[in-house]
CSV table of C-alpha atoms in Angstrom, one decimal:
chain,number,residue,atom,x,y,z
K,1,MET,CA,-14.7,19.8,-0.1
K,2,ARG,CA,-11.0,20.5,-0.2
K,3,ARG,CA,-8.7,18.5,-2.4
K,4,PHE,CA,-5.0,17.6,-2.0
K,5,PRO,CA,-2.6,19.5,-4.1
K,6,ASN,CA,-1.8,17.9,-7.4
K,7,PRO,CA,1.8,18.6,-8.2
K,8,ARG,CA,3.5,16.8,-11.0
K,9,LEU,CA,7.1,16.1,-10.0
K,10,THR,CA,9.8,15.0,-12.5
K,11,GLY,CA,11.7,11.9,-11.6
K,12,LEU,CA,14.5,13.9,-10.1
K,13,GLY,CA,11.9,16.1,-8.3
K,14,GLY,CA,10.2,13.0,-6.8
K,15,GLY,CA,13.6,11.7,-5.6
K,16,LEU,CA,14.5,15.0,-4.1
K,17,PHE,CA,11.1,15.4,-2.5
K,18,SER,CA,11.2,11.9,-0.9
K,19,ALA,CA,14.8,12.3,0.2
K,20,ALA,CA,14.3,15.7,1.7
K,21,SER,CA,11.1,14.6,3.4
K,22,MET,CA,12.8,11.5,4.9
K,23,VAL,CA,15.7,13.6,6.2
K,24,ALA,CA,13.3,16.1,7.8
K,25,LEU,CA,11.2,13.4,9.3
K,26,ALA,CA,14.2,11.6,10.6
K,27,CYS,CA,15.4,14.8,12.4
K,28,LEU,CA,11.9,15.3,13.7
K,29,ASP,CA,11.8,11.7,14.9
K,30,LEU,CA,15.2,12.3,16.6
K,31,LEU,CA,13.9,15.3,18.4
K,32,LEU,CA,10.5,14.0,19.5
K,33,PHE,CA,11.0,10.3,19.9
K,34,GLY,CA,14.8,9.9,20.4
K,35,GLY,CA,15.4,8.3,17.0
K,36,SER,CA,12.8,5.5,17.0
K,37,LEU,CA,13.3,3.5,13.8
K,38,VAL,CA,9.7,2.2,14.1
K,39,VAL,CA,8.3,5.7,14.0
K,40,TYR,CA,10.7,6.5,11.1
K,41,GLY,CA,9.4,3.4,9.2
K,42,VAL,CA,5.7,4.4,9.8
K,43,LEU,CA,6.4,7.9,8.5
K,44,PHE,CA,8.1,6.4,5.5
K,45,LEU,CA,4.9,4.8,4.2
K,46,PRO,CA,3.0,8.1,3.5
K,47,VAL,CA,6.1,9.6,1.9
K,48,CYS,CA,6.2,6.6,-0.5
K,49,ALA,CA,2.5,7.0,-1.3
K,50,LEU,CA,2.8,10.8,-1.9
K,51,THR,CA,5.9,10.3,-4.1
K,52,ALA,CA,4.1,7.7,-6.3
K,53,VAL,CA,1.0,9.9,-6.6
K,54,TRP,CA,2.8,13.2,-7.3
K,55,VAL,CA,5.3,12.0,-9.9
K,56,ARG,CA,4.5,12.7,-13.6
K,57,ARG,CA,3.1,10.0,-15.7
K,58,ALA,CA,6.3,9.9,-17.9
K,59,ASP,CA,8.4,9.3,-14.8
K,60,LEU,CA,6.3,6.7,-13.0
K,61,VAL,CA,9.1,4.1,-12.6
K,62,THR,CA,11.4,6.6,-10.9
K,63,ALA,CA,9.1,6.7,-7.9
K,64,VAL,CA,9.7,3.1,-7.2
K,65,VAL,CA,13.5,3.6,-7.5
K,66,ALA,CA,13.6,6.9,-5.5
K,67,VAL,CA,11.8,5.8,-2.3
K,68,PRO,CA,14.3,3.1,-1.2
K,69,ILE,CA,17.2,5.6,-1.8
K,70,ALA,CA,15.3,8.2,0.3
K,71,PHE,CA,14.8,5.6,3.1
K,72,ALA,CA,18.6,5.1,3.2
K,73,VAL,CA,19.4,8.8,3.0
K,74,GLY,CA,16.9,9.6,5.8
K,75,LEU,CA,18.5,7.0,8.0
K,76,LEU,CA,21.8,8.9,8.1
K,77,PRO,CA,20.8,11.1,11.1
K,78,LEU,CA,19.3,8.1,12.9
K,79,ALA,CA,22.1,5.6,12.4
K,80,ASP,CA,23.9,4.7,15.6
K,81,GLY,CA,27.6,4.7,15.1
K,82,ALA,CA,30.7,5.4,17.0
K,83,GLY,CA,34.1,6.0,15.7
K,84,GLY,CA,33.7,8.3,12.8
K,85,VAL,CA,32.6,7.6,9.2
K,86,GLY,CA,33.1,3.9,9.4
K,87,GLY,CA,31.1,3.5,12.5
K,88,ARG,CA,28.3,5.7,11.1
K,89,LEU,CA,28.3,3.6,7.9
K,90,MET,CA,28.1,0.4,9.9
K,91,GLY,CA,25.2,1.8,11.9
K,92,LEU,CA,23.4,2.7,8.6
K,93,VAL,CA,23.9,-0.8,7.2
K,94,THR,CA,22.7,-2.4,10.5
K,95,ALA,CA,19.6,-0.1,10.5
K,96,LEU,CA,18.9,-1.0,6.9
K,97,ALA,CA,19.2,-4.7,7.7
K,98,THR,CA,17.1,-4.7,10.8
K,99,HIS,CA,14.3,-2.5,9.4
K,100,ALA,CA,14.1,-3.8,5.9
K,101,GLY,CA,10.4,-4.6,6.4
K,102,TRP,CA,9.6,-0.9,6.3
K,103,LEU,CA,11.8,-0.4,3.3
K,104,TYR,CA,10.1,-3.3,1.4
K,105,GLY,CA,6.6,-2.2,2.6
K,106,GLY,CA,7.1,1.4,1.4
K,107,THR,CA,8.5,0.3,-1.9
K,108,LEU,CA,5.6,-2.0,-2.3
K,109,VAL,CA,3.1,0.8,-1.6
K,110,ALA,CA,4.8,3.0,-4.2
K,111,GLY,CA,4.9,0.1,-6.7
K,112,LEU,CA,1.2,-0.7,-6.3
K,113,ILE,CA,0.3,3.0,-6.8
K,114,VAL,CA,2.5,3.2,-9.8
K,115,VAL,CA,1.1,0.0,-11.3
K,116,VAL,CA,-2.5,1.3,-10.8
K,117,ARG,CA,-1.7,4.7,-12.4
K,118,LYS,CA,0.0,3.0,-15.4
K,119,VAL,CA,-2.9,0.7,-16.0
K,120,ARG,CA,-5.3,3.6,-15.8
K,121,GLN,CA,-3.1,5.6,-18.2
K,122,MET,CA,-3.0,2.7,-20.7
K,123,SER,CA,-6.8,2.1,-20.5
K,124,ARG,CA,-7.4,5.9,-21.1
K,125,ARG,CA,-5.1,5.8,-24.1
K,126,ARG,CA,-6.8,2.7,-25.5
K,127,ALA,CA,-10.2,4.3,-25.1
K,128,ALA,CA,-9.0,7.5,-26.8
K,129,GLN,CA,-7.7,5.5,-29.7
K,130,ARG,CA,-11.0,3.6,-30.0
K,131,ARG,CA,-12.9,6.9,-30.0
K,132,ALA,CA,-10.6,8.3,-32.7
K,133,ALA,CA,-11.0,5.2,-34.8
K,134,ALA,CA,-14.8,5.3,-34.5
K,135,SER,CA,-15.0,8.9,-35.5
K,136,VAL,CA,-12.9,8.3,-38.6
K,137,ALA,CA,-14.9,5.3,-39.6
K,138,GLN,CA,-18.2,7.0,-39.1
K,139,PRO,CA,-19.4,8.9,-42.3
K,140,ARG,CA,-20.0,12.6,-41.8
K,141,ARG,CA,-23.6,13.8,-42.2
K,142,ARG,CA,-24.3,16.9,-44.1
K,143,THR,CA,-26.4,19.5,-42.5
K,144,ALA,CA,-28.6,21.7,-44.6
């Protein structure tokens, strides 16, 4: 049975991974589906999950912060706007407002994965502390 790769990204690496993935997926969406924001939103969910799974334990919180930023960065190629930078910015704000459900859903996915990973990390640490305390309290036997 083949397992998924298990990279451990730093907080910055997780942010770059999610932003680059969303820009690439937005360009792919633009080519294949004409810039459908629903397709973009659906593709956002697995990127959120992968970012939350692949980030290092020390940087867990950054996954929840990075994915909404990546959503906004990835929307830049898809944002409809006429009239230069101002029009493009207005299209971005409109897309963010009208498709906020995908943004909230993806952030929730990342948040739930991060919470589960943090709880598992804390329970492992507590179990290790209990084992260490038990081994110190237990008298050593002499072998002959």
